Every structure is written in C-alpha cells, then in structure tokens.
Tab-separated table of C-alpha atoms in Angstrom:
chain	number	residue	atom	x	y	z
A	1	MET	CA	-0.051	-0.074	0.134
A	2	ASN	CA	1.420	3.551	-0.930
A	3	ARG	CA	2.393	4.950	2.399
A	4	LYS	CA	2.499	8.587	1.180
A	5	VAL	CA	-1.268	8.658	1.155
A	6	TYR	CA	-1.271	7.907	5.077
A	7	LYS	CA	-0.412	11.280	5.639
A	8	THR	CA	-2.404	13.162	3.212
A	9	LEU	CA	-5.617	11.477	4.580
A	10	GLU	CA	-4.363	11.621	8.474
A	11	TYR	CA	-4.976	7.960	8.637
A	12	HIS	CA	-2.015	7.929	11.601
A	13	LYS	CA	-4.659	10.087	13.764
A	14	ILE	CA	-7.170	7.091	13.120
A	15	LEU	CA	-4.103	4.870	14.845
A	16	SER	CA	-3.769	7.107	17.590
A	17	MET	CA	-7.279	6.880	18.489
A	18	LEU	CA	-7.006	3.132	17.980
A	19	GLU	CA	-4.071	3.318	20.329
A	20	ALA	CA	-5.727	5.080	23.084
A	21	ARG	CA	-8.183	2.461	23.551
A	22	ALA	CA	-5.738	-0.570	23.891
A	23	SER	CA	-5.053	-1.066	27.387
A	24	SER	CA	-1.243	-2.799	27.429
A	25	ASP	CA	2.026	-1.709	25.434
A	26	LYS	CA	1.992	-4.341	23.295
A	27	GLY	CA	-1.466	-3.965	22.405
A	28	LYS	CA	-0.747	-0.526	21.771
A	29	GLU	CA	2.384	-1.116	19.565
A	30	ARG	CA	-0.129	-3.416	17.486
A	31	CYS	CA	-2.678	-0.576	16.801
A	32	HIS	CA	0.438	1.692	16.198
A	33	ARG	CA	1.629	-0.753	13.395
A	34	LEU	CA	-1.849	-1.312	11.615
A	35	GLN	CA	-1.741	-1.174	7.915
A	36	PRO	CA	-4.505	-1.833	5.579
A	37	LEU	CA	-4.638	-5.112	3.740
A	38	THR	CA	-4.974	-5.866	0.187
A	39	ASN	CA	-6.724	-9.566	0.537
A	40	LEU	CA	-10.357	-9.996	0.609
A	41	ARG	CA	-10.479	-12.906	2.833
A	42	ASP	CA	-8.052	-11.183	5.236
A	43	ILE	CA	-9.902	-8.031	5.237
A	44	GLN	CA	-13.312	-9.914	5.945
A	45	PHE	CA	-11.537	-11.787	8.827
A	46	ALA	CA	-10.062	-9.011	10.463
A	47	GLN	CA	-13.878	-7.196	10.118
A	48	ARG	CA	-15.223	-10.130	11.711
A	49	GLN	CA	-12.992	-10.165	14.633
A	50	THR	CA	-13.918	-6.369	15.186
A	51	ALA	CA	-17.493	-6.909	14.629
A	52	ASP	CA	-17.232	-9.940	17.574
A	53	ALA	CA	-15.485	-7.621	19.708
A	54	LEU	CA	-17.916	-4.818	19.377
A	55	GLY	CA	-20.895	-7.382	20.124
A	56	ARG	CA	-18.989	-8.642	22.988
A	57	ILE	CA	-18.499	-5.204	24.601
A	58	LEU	CA	-22.010	-3.849	23.823
A	59	ALA	CA	-23.336	-7.360	25.692
A	60	GLY	CA	-21.104	-7.969	28.656
A	61	GLY	CA	-19.064	-4.540	28.695
A	62	SER	CA	-15.617	-3.715	28.141
A	63	PHE	CA	-12.427	-5.655	29.410
A	64	SER	CA	-9.281	-4.000	30.320
A	65	PHE	CA	-6.217	-5.976	29.073
A	66	GLY	CA	-3.597	-3.679	30.947
A	67	GLY	CA	-0.803	-4.811	33.365
A	68	ILE	CA	0.830	-7.505	31.278
A	69	SER	CA	4.516	-7.319	30.429
A	70	ASP	CA	6.397	-9.618	28.140
A	71	PRO	CA	7.864	-12.536	29.742
A	72	GLY	CA	10.125	-13.428	26.717
A	73	PRO	CA	13.207	-11.660	28.172
A	74	LEU	CA	12.514	-13.497	31.680
A	75	GLY	CA	12.281	-16.817	29.828
A	76	LYS	CA	15.756	-16.140	28.327
A	77	ARG	CA	17.339	-15.461	31.653
A	78	LEU	CA	15.877	-18.249	33.449
A	79	ALA	CA	16.567	-20.670	30.584
A	80	VAL	CA	20.517	-19.602	31.434
A	81	GLY	CA	20.148	-20.540	35.188
A	82	ALA	CA	19.200	-17.139	36.556
A	83	SER	CA	16.338	-16.376	39.196
A	84	ALA	CA	13.540	-14.107	38.906
A	85	ASN	CA	13.107	-11.504	41.408
A	86	SER	CA	10.001	-10.700	43.294
A	87	ARG	CA	8.630	-8.243	40.777
A	88	GLU	CA	9.230	-10.290	38.022
A	89	LEU	CA	7.284	-13.348	39.485
A	90	LEU	CA	4.393	-11.055	40.662
A	91	ALA	CA	4.254	-9.753	36.806
A	92	ILE	CA	3.792	-13.342	36.007
A	93	ALA	CA	1.384	-13.959	38.399
A	94	SER	CA	-0.559	-10.739	37.323
A	95	LEU	CA	-0.251	-11.664	33.670
A	96	LEU	CA	-1.960	-15.423	34.684
A	97	THR	CA	-4.309	-13.784	36.694
A	98	LEU	CA	-5.685	-11.613	34.028
A	99	ALA	CA	-5.688	-14.575	31.583
A	100	GLY	CA	-7.991	-16.307	33.776
A	101	ARG	CA	-10.387	-13.244	34.180
A	102	ALA	CA	-10.190	-13.098	30.189
A	103	ALA	CA	-10.972	-16.614	29.812
A	104	ALA	CA	-13.999	-16.014	32.362
A	105	TYR	CA	-15.030	-12.857	30.316
A	106	GLY	CA	-14.633	-14.677	27.156
A	107	SER	CA	-17.073	-17.584	27.990
A	108	LYS	CA	-19.469	-15.528	30.274
A	109	LYS	CA	-23.332	-15.838	29.395
A	110	ARG	CA	-22.110	-17.618	25.827
A	111	GLU	CA	-23.569	-20.789	26.429
A	112	SER	CA	-26.407	-20.704	24.141
A	113	LEU	CA	-24.675	-18.412	21.698
A	114	PRO	CA	-22.350	-19.823	18.348
A	115	ASP	CA	-19.021	-19.759	18.378
A	116	ASP	CA	-17.373	-16.475	16.831
A	117	SER	CA	-13.845	-15.455	15.647
A	118	LEU	CA	-12.616	-14.650	19.219
A	119	THR	CA	-13.799	-18.071	20.953
A	120	SER	CA	-10.789	-20.078	20.121
A	121	ARG	CA	-8.608	-16.896	21.430
A	122	PHE	CA	-10.179	-16.923	24.887
A	123	ALA	CA	-10.329	-20.751	24.838
A	124	ALA	CA	-6.378	-20.971	24.308
A	125	LEU	CA	-5.853	-18.914	27.228
A	126	ASP	CA	-4.206	-21.106	30.188
A	127	PRO	CA	-4.287	-19.277	33.401
A	128	LEU	CA	-2.024	-21.861	35.337
A	129	PRO	CA	-3.937	-21.238	38.481
A	130	GLY	CA	-1.794	-23.498	40.517
A	131	LEU	CA	1.253	-21.233	39.639
A	132	ALA	CA	-0.388	-17.810	40.032
A	133	LYS	CA	-1.846	-19.077	43.481
A	134	GLU	CA	1.611	-20.115	44.463
A	135	ILE	CA	3.547	-17.125	43.612
A	136	ASN	CA	0.978	-15.085	45.279
A	137	ARG	CA	0.977	-16.899	48.309
A	138	CYS	CA	4.643	-16.591	48.753
A	139	ILE	CA	5.248	-13.308	47.689
A	140	LEU	CA	3.274	-10.391	49.478
A	141	SER	CA	4.722	-7.509	47.528
A	142	GLU	CA	8.044	-6.650	46.024
A	143	ASP	CA	9.525	-6.193	49.192
A	144	SER	CA	7.797	-8.789	51.429
A	145	PHE	CA	7.603	-12.317	51.735
A	146	ALA	CA	4.930	-14.449	53.602
A	147	ASP	CA	6.090	-16.180	56.807
A	148	ASP	CA	4.655	-19.458	55.351
A	149	ALA	CA	6.559	-19.193	51.805
A	150	SER	CA	8.363	-22.070	53.453
A	151	PRO	CA	8.941	-24.089	56.641
A	152	GLY	CA	12.027	-23.059	56.664
A	153	LEU	CA	11.309	-19.394	56.243
A	154	ARG	CA	8.825	-19.642	59.112
A	155	GLN	CA	11.304	-21.261	61.537
A	156	VAL	CA	13.997	-18.322	60.818
A	157	ARG	CA	11.662	-15.677	61.274
A	158	ARG	CA	10.373	-17.437	64.512
A	159	ALA	CA	13.739	-17.128	65.716
A	160	MET	CA	14.417	-13.581	64.741
A	161	ALA	CA	11.195	-12.648	66.321
A	162	SER	CA	12.532	-14.315	69.611
A	163	VAL	CA	15.802	-12.719	69.531
A	164	ASN	CA	14.437	-9.216	68.540
A	165	GLU	CA	12.282	-9.907	71.799
A	166	GLN	CA	15.535	-10.727	73.879
A	167	VAL	CA	17.152	-7.487	72.579
A	168	ARG	CA	14.541	-5.119	73.203
A	169	PHE	CA	14.004	-6.704	76.676
A	170	GLN	CA	17.403	-5.846	77.765
A	171	LEU	CA	17.515	-2.548	76.065
A	172	ASN	CA	14.230	-1.464	77.855
A	173	ARG	CA	15.613	-2.605	81.073
A	174	MET	CA	18.632	-0.275	80.737
A	175	LEU	CA	16.197	2.502	79.721
A	176	SER	CA	14.371	1.938	82.941
A	177	SER	CA	17.774	1.615	85.010
A	178	SER	CA	20.063	4.077	86.051
A	179	ALA	CA	21.451	4.303	82.594
A	180	LYS	CA	18.465	6.363	81.433
A	181	ASP	CA	20.331	9.668	82.851
A	182	TYR	CA	23.234	9.211	80.263
A	183	LEU	CA	20.960	8.833	77.473
A	184	GLN	CA	19.692	11.764	75.038
A	185	ASP	CA	16.592	10.571	74.403
A	186	GLY	CA	14.810	7.554	75.719
A	187	VAL	CA	14.448	5.650	72.665
A	188	ILE	CA	15.915	2.595	70.938
A	189	THR	CA	17.305	3.298	67.394
A	190	MET	CA	18.834	1.040	64.729
A	191	ARG	CA	22.535	1.893	63.283
A	192	ASP	CA	23.816	-0.296	60.747
A	193	GLY	CA	21.197	-2.679	61.243
A	194	ARG	CA	22.197	-3.130	64.938
A	195	TYR	CA	19.950	-1.815	68.033
A	196	CYS	CA	21.487	1.058	69.628
A	197	LEU	CA	21.031	3.625	72.373
A	198	PRO	CA	21.684	7.337	71.836
A	199	VAL	CA	23.991	8.322	74.612
A	200	ARG	CA	25.242	11.769	75.510
A	201	ALA	CA	28.986	11.929	74.343
A	202	GLU	CA	30.133	13.230	77.898
A	203	TYR	CA	28.700	9.750	79.517
A	204	LYS	CA	30.310	7.175	76.840
A	205	ASN	CA	32.423	5.552	79.438
A	206	TYR	CA	29.334	4.783	81.647
A	207	VAL	CA	27.805	2.727	78.832
A	208	PRO	CA	30.089	-0.016	77.793
A	209	GLY	CA	29.576	-0.952	74.092
A	210	MET	CA	30.552	-0.345	70.460
A	211	VAL	CA	30.144	3.076	69.045
A	212	HIS	CA	28.242	2.733	65.582
A	213	ASP	CA	27.816	6.595	64.793
A	214	SER	CA	27.325	10.029	66.137
A	215	SER	CA	24.982	12.899	65.469
A	216	SER	CA	25.814	15.656	63.339
A	217	SER	CA	26.686	17.928	66.239
A	218	GLY	CA	28.637	15.135	67.971
A	219	ALA	CA	26.798	15.462	71.331
A	220	THR	CA	25.067	12.229	70.661
A	221	LEU	CA	26.650	8.849	70.153
A	222	PHE	CA	24.820	5.699	69.143
A	223	ILE	CA	26.091	2.831	71.083
A	224	GLU	CA	25.180	-0.943	70.960
A	225	PRO	CA	25.524	-1.935	74.751
A	226	MET	CA	28.099	-5.113	75.459
A	227	SER	CA	24.597	-6.837	76.818
A	228	VAL	CA	23.124	-7.079	73.207
A	229	VAL	CA	26.224	-7.448	71.149
A	230	ASN	CA	25.870	-11.273	71.166
A	231	LEU	CA	22.206	-11.297	70.468
A	232	ASN	CA	22.588	-8.557	67.619
A	233	ASN	CA	25.393	-10.937	66.131
A	234	GLU	CA	22.931	-13.619	66.340
A	235	LEU	CA	20.321	-11.504	64.671
A	236	ARG	CA	22.481	-10.560	61.868
A	237	GLU	CA	23.218	-14.411	61.478
A	238	LEU	CA	19.355	-14.942	61.239
A	239	GLU	CA	19.062	-12.167	58.673
A	240	GLY	CA	21.739	-14.052	56.529
A	241	LYS	CA	19.616	-17.283	56.674
A	242	GLU	CA	16.514	-15.325	55.984
A	243	GLU	CA	17.822	-14.174	52.706
A	244	GLU	CA	19.021	-17.415	51.897
A	245	GLU	CA	15.607	-19.029	52.402
A	246	ILE	CA	14.111	-16.211	50.304
A	247	ALA	CA	16.817	-16.883	47.536
A	248	ARG	CA	15.824	-20.588	47.501
A	249	ILE	CA	11.834	-19.738	47.474
A	250	LEU	CA	12.729	-17.408	44.442
A	251	ARG	CA	14.461	-20.257	42.609
A	252	LEU	CA	11.781	-22.976	43.315
A	253	LEU	CA	9.299	-20.454	41.698
A	254	SER	CA	11.566	-19.431	39.015
A	255	ASP	CA	12.013	-23.135	38.100
A	256	GLN	CA	8.080	-23.412	38.060
A	257	VAL	CA	8.044	-20.481	35.847
A	258	LEU	CA	10.678	-21.990	33.540
A	259	GLU	CA	8.658	-24.930	33.046
A	260	ASN	CA	5.673	-23.152	32.280
A	261	ILE	CA	7.275	-20.406	30.080
A	262	GLU	CA	5.828	-21.444	26.750
A	263	ALA	CA	2.177	-21.574	28.171
A	264	ILE	CA	2.593	-18.225	29.653
A	265	GLN	CA	4.461	-16.697	26.328
A	266	ILE	CA	1.092	-17.929	24.658
A	267	ASP	CA	-1.220	-16.305	27.279
A	268	PHE	CA	0.903	-12.856	26.937
A	269	ASP	CA	0.537	-13.002	22.965
A	270	ARG	CA	-2.934	-14.144	23.222
A	271	LEU	CA	-3.969	-11.293	25.496
A	272	ALA	CA	-1.984	-8.659	23.526
A	273	GLU	CA	-3.982	-9.906	20.436
A	274	LEU	CA	-7.147	-9.449	22.312
A	275	ASP	CA	-6.427	-6.258	23.559
A	276	PHE	CA	-5.839	-5.067	19.838
A	277	ILE	CA	-8.848	-6.740	18.467
A	278	PHE	CA	-10.950	-5.278	21.429
A	279	ALA	CA	-9.126	-1.694	20.918
A	280	LYS	CA	-10.735	-2.015	17.146
A	281	GLY	CA	-14.394	-2.955	18.693
A	282	GLN	CA	-14.178	0.007	21.186
A	283	LEU	CA	-13.279	2.424	18.531
A	284	ALA	CA	-16.031	1.143	16.430
A	285	ALA	CA	-18.415	1.917	19.655
A	286	ASP	CA	-17.355	5.207	20.152
A	287	MET	CA	-17.499	6.207	16.607
A	288	SER	CA	-20.854	4.647	16.066
A	289	ALA	CA	-19.350	2.723	12.934
A	290	SER	CA	-20.615	-0.092	11.308
A	291	GLN	CA	-19.183	-2.892	9.375
A	292	PRO	CA	-18.848	-2.619	5.635
A	293	ASP	CA	-19.280	-5.074	3.022
A	294	PHE	CA	-16.284	-5.583	0.468
A	295	ASN	CA	-16.171	-6.495	-3.042
A	296	GLU	CA	-13.394	-6.920	-5.571
A	297	GLU	CA	-15.322	-5.295	-8.242
A	298	GLY	CA	-14.241	-1.896	-7.655
A	299	ILE	CA	-17.853	-0.784	-6.377
A	300	ILE	CA	-18.203	1.913	-3.598
A	301	SER	CA	-21.567	2.730	-2.122
A	302	LEU	CA	-21.133	4.941	1.047
A	303	LYS	CA	-24.151	5.576	2.798
A	304	ALA	CA	-24.529	8.587	5.272
A	305	ALA	CA	-20.716	8.428	5.668
A	306	ARG	CA	-19.117	10.808	8.221
A	307	HIS	CA	-15.384	11.826	8.446
A	308	PRO	CA	-13.830	9.973	11.449
A	309	LEU	CA	-11.886	13.085	12.603
A	310	LEU	CA	-14.931	15.516	12.837
A	311	ASP	CA	-17.486	15.733	15.169
A	312	LYS	CA	-19.773	13.003	14.563
A	313	ASP	CA	-22.771	15.074	16.064
A	314	THR	CA	-22.244	18.076	13.811
A	315	VAL	CA	-20.716	16.773	10.705
A	316	VAL	CA	-22.900	16.531	7.717
A	317	PRO	CA	-23.123	12.663	6.289
A	318	ILE	CA	-22.551	12.078	2.626
A	319	ASP	CA	-23.432	9.598	0.082
A	320	ILE	CA	-20.618	8.399	-2.175
A	321	SER	CA	-21.197	5.856	-5.185
A	322	LEU	CA	-18.622	4.539	-7.759
A	323	GLY	CA	-17.895	1.414	-9.857
A	324	GLN	CA	-21.110	0.280	-10.893
A	325	ASN	CA	-22.210	2.276	-13.941
A	326	TYR	CA	-19.217	4.713	-13.889
A	327	ASN	CA	-15.437	4.514	-12.495
A	328	LEU	CA	-14.958	8.397	-12.466
A	329	LEU	CA	-16.729	10.617	-10.180
A	330	VAL	CA	-16.348	14.465	-10.590
A	331	VAL	CA	-17.234	16.182	-7.551
A	332	THR	CA	-18.462	20.073	-7.801
A	333	GLY	CA	-19.830	22.685	-5.750
A	334	PRO	CA	-18.971	25.942	-4.067
A	335	ASN	CA	-16.136	26.543	-1.444
A	336	THR	CA	-16.709	25.420	1.787
A	337	GLY	CA	-19.190	23.088	0.402
A	338	GLY	CA	-17.398	19.916	1.562
A	339	LYS	CA	-15.749	18.786	-1.772
A	340	THR	CA	-12.245	17.911	-0.121
A	341	VAL	CA	-14.065	16.550	2.774
A	342	SER	CA	-15.833	14.240	0.641
A	343	LEU	CA	-12.561	12.900	-0.873
A	344	LYS	CA	-10.811	12.679	2.248
A	345	THR	CA	-14.117	10.608	3.922
A	346	CYS	CA	-13.904	8.108	0.685
A	347	GLY	CA	-10.057	7.629	0.867
A	348	LEU	CA	-9.659	7.269	4.803
A	349	LEU	CA	-12.869	5.046	5.117
A	350	THR	CA	-11.382	3.093	2.434
A	351	LEU	CA	-7.896	2.680	4.464
A	352	MET	CA	-9.833	2.065	7.611
A	353	GLY	CA	-11.836	-0.872	6.152
A	354	GLN	CA	-9.230	-2.536	4.414
A	355	ALA	CA	-7.131	-2.258	8.009
A	356	GLY	CA	-10.148	-4.326	9.501
A	357	LEU	CA	-11.684	-1.197	11.307
A	358	HIS	CA	-15.364	-0.637	11.273
A	359	ILE	CA	-16.267	2.739	9.450
A	360	PRO	CA	-18.449	5.417	10.395
A	361	ALA	CA	-21.579	4.986	7.968
A	362	ARG	CA	-24.639	3.531	7.348
A	363	ASP	CA	-24.578	-0.519	7.835
A	364	HIS	CA	-24.247	-2.427	4.556
A	365	SER	CA	-21.991	0.442	2.965
A	366	GLN	CA	-19.832	-1.393	0.542
A	367	LEU	CA	-15.997	-0.593	-0.043
A	368	ALA	CA	-14.020	-2.247	-2.673
A	369	VAL	CA	-10.516	-3.833	-2.094
A	370	PHE	CA	-8.185	-1.496	-3.540
A	371	ASP	CA	-4.197	-2.606	-4.092
A	372	ASN	CA	-3.098	1.205	-3.469
A	373	VAL	CA	-4.733	4.438	-2.702
A	374	TYR	CA	-3.188	7.503	-4.336
A	375	ALA	CA	-4.275	11.175	-3.350
A	376	ASP	CA	-3.284	14.658	-4.601
A	377	ILE	CA	-4.838	16.919	-2.240
A	378	GLY	CA	-4.057	20.460	-0.190
A	379	ASP	CA	-1.429	22.747	-1.069
A	380	GLU	CA	2.005	20.930	-2.095
A	381	GLN	CA	3.872	24.086	-2.624
A	382	SER	CA	7.548	23.789	-1.410
A	383	ILE	CA	9.720	26.648	-0.782
A	384	GLU	CA	12.795	24.324	-0.167
A	385	GLN	CA	12.574	22.842	-3.808
A	386	SER	CA	11.643	25.935	-5.317
A	387	LEU	CA	8.275	24.399	-6.284
A	388	SER	CA	4.962	26.692	-6.913
A	389	THR	CA	1.690	24.908	-6.011
A	390	PHE	CA	1.021	24.192	-9.614
A	391	SER	CA	4.313	22.670	-9.971
A	392	ALA	CA	4.309	20.760	-6.836
A	393	HIS	CA	0.686	19.386	-7.768
A	394	THR	CA	1.874	18.670	-11.357
A	395	ARG	CA	4.866	16.443	-9.948
A	396	ASN	CA	2.672	14.425	-7.588
A	397	ILE	CA	0.088	13.678	-10.295
A	398	VAL	CA	3.054	12.624	-12.722
A	399	ARG	CA	4.146	10.360	-9.746
A	400	ILE	CA	0.384	9.028	-9.592
A	401	ILE	CA	0.305	8.434	-13.435
A	402	ASP	CA	3.424	6.276	-13.515
A	403	ARG	CA	2.515	4.133	-10.552
A	404	ALA	CA	-1.246	3.827	-10.588
A	405	THR	CA	-2.958	0.732	-12.093
A	406	SER	CA	-6.275	-0.793	-12.505
A	407	GLY	CA	-7.437	-1.943	-8.878
A	408	ASP	CA	-6.259	1.539	-7.706
A	409	LEU	CA	-8.245	4.412	-5.955
A	410	VAL	CA	-7.121	7.955	-7.230
A	411	LEU	CA	-8.053	11.084	-5.259
A	412	LEU	CA	-7.495	14.525	-7.114
A	413	ASP	CA	-8.601	17.558	-5.372
A	414	GLU	CA	-9.219	20.562	-7.754
A	415	VAL	CA	-7.294	19.037	-10.531
A	416	GLY	CA	-5.385	21.253	-12.920
A	417	ALA	CA	-5.953	24.503	-10.603
A	418	GLY	CA	-3.252	26.856	-9.937
A	419	THR	CA	-2.573	28.014	-13.596
A	420	ASP	CA	-4.505	29.465	-16.620
A	421	PRO	CA	-8.132	28.618	-16.577
A	422	ASP	CA	-8.142	27.348	-20.067
A	423	GLU	CA	-4.717	25.483	-20.030
A	424	GLY	CA	-5.777	23.930	-16.640
A	425	ALA	CA	-9.083	22.850	-17.486
A	426	ALA	CA	-7.440	21.054	-20.758
A	427	LEU	CA	-4.771	19.155	-18.538
A	428	ALA	CA	-7.293	18.248	-15.978
A	429	ARG	CA	-9.597	16.694	-18.687
A	430	SER	CA	-6.422	14.954	-20.167
A	431	ILE	CA	-5.389	13.642	-16.853
A	432	ILE	CA	-8.880	12.237	-15.953
A	433	GLU	CA	-9.247	10.673	-19.408
A	434	HIS	CA	-5.786	9.057	-18.953
A	435	PHE	CA	-7.385	7.254	-15.835
A	436	LEU	CA	-10.386	6.426	-17.268
A	437	GLN	CA	-8.803	4.461	-20.406
A	438	ARG	CA	-6.695	2.695	-17.721
A	439	ASP	CA	-9.602	1.536	-15.878
A	440	ILE	CA	-8.521	3.239	-12.505
A	441	ALA	CA	-11.284	4.534	-10.011
A	442	VAL	CA	-11.230	8.277	-9.787
A	443	LEU	CA	-12.816	10.676	-7.265
A	444	ALA	CA	-11.912	14.335	-8.384
A	445	THR	CA	-13.041	17.766	-7.401
A	446	THR	CA	-13.129	20.877	-9.724
A	447	HIS	CA	-14.443	24.111	-10.518
A	448	TYR	CA	-14.034	23.964	-14.104
A	449	ALA	CA	-17.370	23.809	-16.362
A	450	VAL	CA	-15.578	21.677	-18.968
A	451	LEU	CA	-15.339	19.123	-16.887
A	452	LYS	CA	-18.694	19.245	-15.678
A	453	THR	CA	-19.366	19.247	-19.183
A	454	TYR	CA	-17.344	16.315	-20.132
A	455	ALA	CA	-19.071	14.336	-16.947
A	456	TYR	CA	-22.362	14.726	-18.792
A	457	THR	CA	-21.162	13.539	-21.980
A	458	GLN	CA	-18.623	11.004	-21.451
A	459	PRO	CA	-19.777	7.375	-20.671
A	460	GLY	CA	-18.103	5.750	-17.464
A	461	VAL	CA	-17.945	9.462	-15.745
A	462	GLN	CA	-20.481	10.803	-13.420
A	463	ASN	CA	-21.180	14.217	-11.688
A	464	ALA	CA	-21.684	14.869	-8.274
A	465	SER	CA	-22.352	18.119	-6.095
A	466	VAL	CA	-21.965	19.386	-2.789
A	467	GLU	CA	-23.878	22.486	-1.542
A	468	PHE	CA	-23.214	25.218	1.137
A	469	ASP	CA	-25.849	25.910	3.805
C-alpha cells in the first residue's frame, strides 16, 4: 500500500485514536503498526474480529487487558540459570490472573450462543491457576514475603522474633535503670542494622559498648551496649539465613515459571492480540461505526458516511457511489461546500476498512478492495524545492500516473488548478481521461465547467455535487 497517502488522509490520527483504546504496551504497539490489507479474505476476517469484539463489548461491557508485560526476556534469563526477582514473579502472577479473568469474560453468558472468531482465542488462554496462586501465596509485595512461604522461612523468622524480643528486653531494662540518665532520648534506635541507644557524648564511658555512629553535632553517640552485642550478632546471622531462604524460594518459583514459560508466553501473545482486537471494537463503539461489505469489483457505496476526525454530532453525512455504472466521479460545488472533505472521507474510510476497522457510515455500506490509494490533496507548495503550488501538484500527479494501475483508487482535489483556467481545464481533462482509459477508479473535485460538461457527455464518468448551507 502506498504509504504517502497515510499522511495526506491523516490515517495516523486514526491509529492514535485506536492506540488510546488499547490497555497494554504490546496491544498499543500492534495498534500503532496497523496497516491496510489487500487480500479480501484477510480483510473480511479482520472485520469479523472487530464485529465480534464490538458485539461482546455491547453485550458484556468492556474489558481491560492492561498490566501485562512480555515474559520473553525473563524466560531467556531463566533458561540460562538465572532466578527471577519478586517483581518479575508478581508480574507473571498478574499476567496469569488476567488470563483467567479474560477466559471467564470470553465464556461469560455465551453457552447458548454460537462460537465467533474470538472463541478460540479466549479458549487458548491457560491461566495456570496453581502457579499464580503459589506466587501470590509466597510473595506479598516486591519487598515482602509471607512467613509461610516455606517451613524454613517460618522457622528463621520465629527465631528472629525471639532474638528481637530478647534484645528489646535488655535495652528496655537499661532505659528504665539508672542508665537512662546518660541517654539523650529514651528511645531504641537502629544503626547499621544493629540496635543502639543514643548516649550523651560526655557519658560514653558509663555505657560500655560499640560506638556505631554519632549525631551531626557530635553531642550524641549511638552505642550498642555489650549486653546485646551477642544477641545482635545472632540476629545478623539469622537475617543472612532469611536471605538465603528467600533466594531458595525465588529459585523454586523461577523453576516452576521456566517449566511453564511456553504457556505463559502464549497467554501474553493472546492477551495482547485480544487487547488489539477489542481496541478496534471499542473504537467502533465510540464512533458509532458499522461493518462495511467488501467486494473486488471496484464498487463503492457509502451511505451517510461521516469523516471520523470530525465531530460526529455536527458533521454532515454524505453518500458516495462509484464503480457500478461509472468509474470516475467528478465532484463540483462552491467553496466550503465539502468537496475536499468528501474526497478525504472516501479515501480514509477505504484505508480504515481495509485495515479491519469499522467505518462511520450506515450499515451495509460497500467498499472495494484497492491495491493502492493515491491522493493529490492540499497545498503541495515547497519553498525548499522552489516549487509553485501548480508545479508541486503536477509533479505529484505525474508520480501517480506512473504508478497507478487498474485496481487502485485515485483522489484528485481541484485537478489542474493553480494555472491559466483554459490550460488548467485542458490539462485536467487529459489527466482524468488517462485514468479512465486505464480503468482506474477516480474521485476528482473541480470548479471547471468544461469538466462538468465532460462528465455529462462521457460514458463511465458521473457528476456529483455538494452544497453550502
């Protein structure tokens, strides 16, 4: 498909609207890369997916596929012996939980309905509830593990709680004894992971122990009393055992993830695909769009079509027909009547339809499958290349003439304008005759009376008009 026309017809703005309706990064990426198709069966299948997503949204409400991340990089690390961290494992659990919710959404209230194009995609989701449950049982948050994550961790933490209690007992006893007179504050503090007391500097010899820190003024020393040194040492050893046990838990969970990484990757790919498809369905719902009927006979029949970038409540719907009794449509009418918008509407809806998107038009509007869409619309003047408006348009039309073949759609806005009226009209007529002889579908706007007369007298050409209210 000719990509230059995407900018001319503002197709990228449609992709931005679509991307905004996806929830996941991967789904948004697929929306951003969406291109029009040129195979009829592929287009019809993409349209059916959009229609099925729209039907599910209208029947059961929308569904968010956000919060999933690609497990691929983690899988590669696990395959070479690395362990996942708690954040990565929680991401896996979140992905699997979402897969379970999506599977339930996909089958909800559909027992009595026939399968649609999305049934197999929902059915392919494997939530692995046992793995997700085990990860969530062991890991409470990125920085917190459950005591019952393993018998070893439970035992170590019980021992740590006992030692902590003994340390606090010893220090509280000092706080309530005569030693309290030597303290800056009657509180227990932590320095370098060890319990200390804030001792006034002038009384440091009255509290035997290890000095770990001092205040900025030097008036306070943070001393670990000798009575708790051994207990603090024991506590540090237990903390090391706790870290070892957590590492062992992470290793066990990582091994389980590695065993199921293929199914997890499939879940991710399916969820991202469904996110993309449901974004198409949501865009159709928001646009009040419908599924067009496609053909390979070059027939366009748009009924009450609206330009998707204009306010749907104020834009004037238009009807456009092409390809049955005539292959070239000449659109005339006053300035601000909507001639250019009509061209852009037809071109943009063609791109959208071939990309599998519903179009803002009445049900059973028809679109043809075109191999390429070419457009010469707008002011093509280039100061950098020293081209006048007429020269720029002429060069663009020459490029279209060189490339366009039967099976393409050409949009020409004010063809031949920008030069002497008689010469411009003659040039415009020769251009559209060239396309007519090559059986290329053309929509052209004009002010030239000679082209209007030509359209009345030439078989295969038809006049159309717009009005300004």
